[in-house]
């Protein structure tokens, strides 16, 4: 069945398309990739590529039996690429799974980059959070009930944004720092393929999750 219109598909396809997409274990035989390759060609889709480490899966076995593969990927057809001129697939660090999560960012050239307020769950655990919310909610605002609610939410979101930067810092920079650190640890494990490098990687994953 052919889909008329723009579409993309991403998944763990459990197969690789090239011998270079595997490290460790027995050498890959290309005949194992023919059905999948033919299917994607018949669907007229292309691989969107990736940013980050090549391999998206590891069996996590002992060093001499460890295997890495690129099993996860995203495809899109021509109509999708016409609609979304910018498509970036990022391979994120593995945390508690044998697969990497994939982050797909897609947008067209007309994107205005509107920033929306984001509430972070861990804010409620901060000692000063409730006092800030109470102070803002008890402020006097004139008007009907719906207007008052809308204005209080608006003021609270601005206040929380400033408060978070001052009290907690840039959480996205923290994430980027740990993503970079995990990439280094994963690369060292890939190069050395030893029990010690795997222990360092496991410790790093625990800290990254935290």
C-alpha positions as MATLAB code, in Angstrom:
seq = 'XXXXXXXXXXXXXXXXXXXXXXXXXXXXXXXXXXXXXXXXXXXXXXXXXXXXXXXXXXXXXXXXXXXXXXXXXXXXXXXXXXXXXXXXXXXXXXXXXXXXXXXXXXXXXXXXXXXXXXXXXXXXXXXXXXXXXXXXXXXXXXXXXXXXXXXXXXXXXXXXXXXXXXXXXXXXXXXXXXXXXXXXXXXXXXXXXXXXXXXXXXXXXXXXXX';
ca = [
       0.000    0.000    0.000;
       1.377    3.393   -1.016;
       0.723    6.507    1.071;
      -0.292    9.570   -0.899;
       1.250   12.595    0.785;
       4.132   13.425    3.135;
       5.100   10.785    5.677;
       8.043    9.524    7.681;
       8.681    6.410    9.723;
      11.148    5.723   12.533;
      11.650    2.504   14.445;
      13.898   -0.317   15.558;
      13.948   -2.172   12.234;
      16.149   -4.968   13.627;
      18.322   -4.996   10.505;
      21.302   -3.050    9.163;
      21.872   -1.828    5.598;
      25.663   -1.904    5.466;
      28.431   -4.017    7.058;
      29.896   -0.805    8.552;
      26.761   -0.489   10.681;
      27.920   -3.417   12.823;
      30.882   -3.977   15.123;
      31.695   -7.236   16.872;
      30.281  -10.710   16.328;
      30.186  -12.478   12.987;
      30.694  -10.496    9.751;
      27.469   -9.209    8.231;
      26.167  -10.857    5.068;
      24.518   -8.402    2.660;
      21.804  -10.843    1.597;
      20.268  -10.300    5.041;
      19.675   -6.637    4.139;
      18.156   -7.078    0.664;
      14.491   -7.435    1.706;
      14.614   -4.370    3.931;
      16.497   -2.299    1.356;
      14.039   -3.290   -1.379;
      11.079   -2.443    0.841;
      12.362    1.064    1.569;
      13.112    1.619   -2.133;
       9.621    0.489   -3.102;
       8.167    2.887   -0.524;
      10.279    5.660   -2.092;
      11.717    6.859    1.202;
      15.247    7.871    2.145;
      17.246    7.578    5.356;
      17.362   10.980    7.104;
      20.806   10.236    8.527;
      21.816   11.074   12.080;
      23.889   13.214   14.420;
      25.886   11.479   17.157;
      27.352    8.021   17.621;
      26.800    5.531   14.813;
      25.547    2.481   16.682;
      22.083    2.635   18.261;
      22.025   -0.827   19.859;
      24.355   -2.952   21.969;
      23.709   -6.437   23.315;
      25.549   -5.502   26.553;
      27.221   -8.907   26.765;
      30.716   -9.552   28.082;
      33.554   -7.871   26.188;
      34.504  -10.733   23.850;
      30.865  -11.309   22.823;
      29.749   -7.683   22.673;
      28.035   -6.482   19.471;
      27.024   -2.987   18.346;
      24.631   -2.241   15.465;
      22.712    0.636   13.938;
      19.220   -0.843   14.112;
      17.209    2.337   14.705;
      16.663    4.957   12.020;
      14.156    7.362   10.457;
      12.977    7.409    6.840;
      10.938   10.039    4.971;
       9.540   10.386    1.474;
      10.071   13.238   -0.992;
       6.806   14.997   -0.066;
       7.834   15.074    3.596;
      11.211   16.603    2.752;
       9.459   19.214    0.617;
       7.170   20.100    3.524;
       9.882   19.931    6.185;
      13.126   21.199    4.667;
      15.102   20.672    7.867;
      15.180   17.207    9.447;
      17.675   16.279   12.140;
      17.817   12.852   13.795;
      19.909   12.860   16.959;
      21.204    9.676   18.587;
      20.840   10.258   22.333;
      22.818    8.364   25.005;
      21.470    4.995   26.111;
      19.966    4.952   29.615;
      18.648    1.694   31.011;
      18.044    0.151   27.588;
      20.024   -1.667   24.927;
      18.790    0.924   22.374;
      19.507    4.621   22.040;
      16.494    6.918   21.934;
      16.188    8.894   18.705;
      15.198   12.557   18.748;
      13.699   13.832   15.482;
      13.516   17.587   14.953;
      11.753   18.704   11.797;
      10.675   22.142   10.661;
      10.381   24.231    7.541;
      12.189   27.439    6.662;
       9.151   29.503    7.681;
       9.389   28.419   11.320;
       9.186   31.492   13.559;
      10.827   29.825   16.537;
       8.073   30.678   19.048;
       9.138   29.905   22.621;
       6.510   28.458   24.936;
       6.487   28.265   28.714;
       7.572   24.861   30.004;
       6.774   23.696   33.516;
       9.428   21.392   34.984;
       8.093   18.809   37.441;
      11.057   18.971   39.808;
      10.338   22.637   40.544;
       7.735   21.588   43.119;
      10.461   19.933   45.209;
      12.367   23.199   45.638;
      11.880   24.803   49.108;
      10.943   28.231   47.748;
       8.540   27.052   45.022;
       5.282   27.089   46.996;
       5.987   30.482   48.574;
       6.558   31.980   45.144;
       3.310   30.520   43.792;
       1.323   31.679   46.829;
       2.693   35.229   46.583;
       1.816   35.492   42.922;
      -1.623   33.892   43.399;
      -2.533   36.233   46.255;
      -1.750   39.350   44.210;
      -4.712   41.695   43.577;
      -6.035   41.807   40.018;
      -9.285   43.470   38.967;
     -11.722   42.013   36.446;
     -13.954   39.009   35.923;
     -12.918   35.544   37.149;
     -11.634   34.319   33.773;
      -9.526   37.463   33.239;
      -8.062   37.201   36.745;
      -7.126   33.549   36.188;
      -5.515   34.311   32.839;
      -3.479   37.207   34.228;
      -2.293   35.279   37.275;
      -1.141   32.366   35.112;
       0.654   34.774   32.795;
       2.447   36.555   35.636;
       3.277   33.278   37.372;
       4.851   31.784   34.236;
       7.128   34.822   33.819;
       8.058   34.767   37.496;
       8.816   31.028   37.425;
      11.000   31.426   34.346;
      13.163   34.073   36.054;
      13.153   32.153   39.356;
      14.314   28.936   37.685;
      17.265   30.666   36.011;
      18.324   32.286   39.292;
      17.752   29.378   41.686;
      18.441   26.325   39.525;
      20.322   27.501   36.467;
      20.003   26.384   32.872;
      18.775   22.781   33.095;
      19.221   22.306   29.357;
      22.926   23.069   29.672;
      23.147   20.398   32.392;
      21.573   17.876   30.020;
      23.900   18.844   27.183;
      26.891   18.515   29.520;
      25.908   14.980   30.482;
      25.075   14.021   26.904;
      28.583   15.091   25.878;
      30.103   13.157   28.791;
      28.091   10.047   27.893;
      29.262   10.269   24.285;
      32.879   10.245   25.497;
      32.287    7.252   27.783;
      30.453    5.346   25.040;
      33.256    6.039   22.577;
      35.869    4.803   25.075;
      33.838    1.649   25.682;
      33.538    1.111   21.945;
      37.288    1.510   21.443;
      38.508   -0.537   24.404;
      35.631   -3.047   24.720;
      36.746   -3.976   28.233;
      35.047   -4.622   31.554;
      36.589   -1.470   33.065;
      35.256    0.793   30.292;
      31.819   -0.802   30.665;
      31.859   -0.137   34.428;
      32.686    3.525   33.801;
      29.891    3.710   31.236;
      27.372    2.155   33.639;
      28.308    4.644   36.368;
      27.953    7.482   33.884;
      24.529    6.250   32.794;
      23.336    6.163   36.392;
      24.454    9.764   36.943;
      22.939   10.860   33.627;
      19.555    9.364   34.559;
      19.724   11.066   37.957;
];
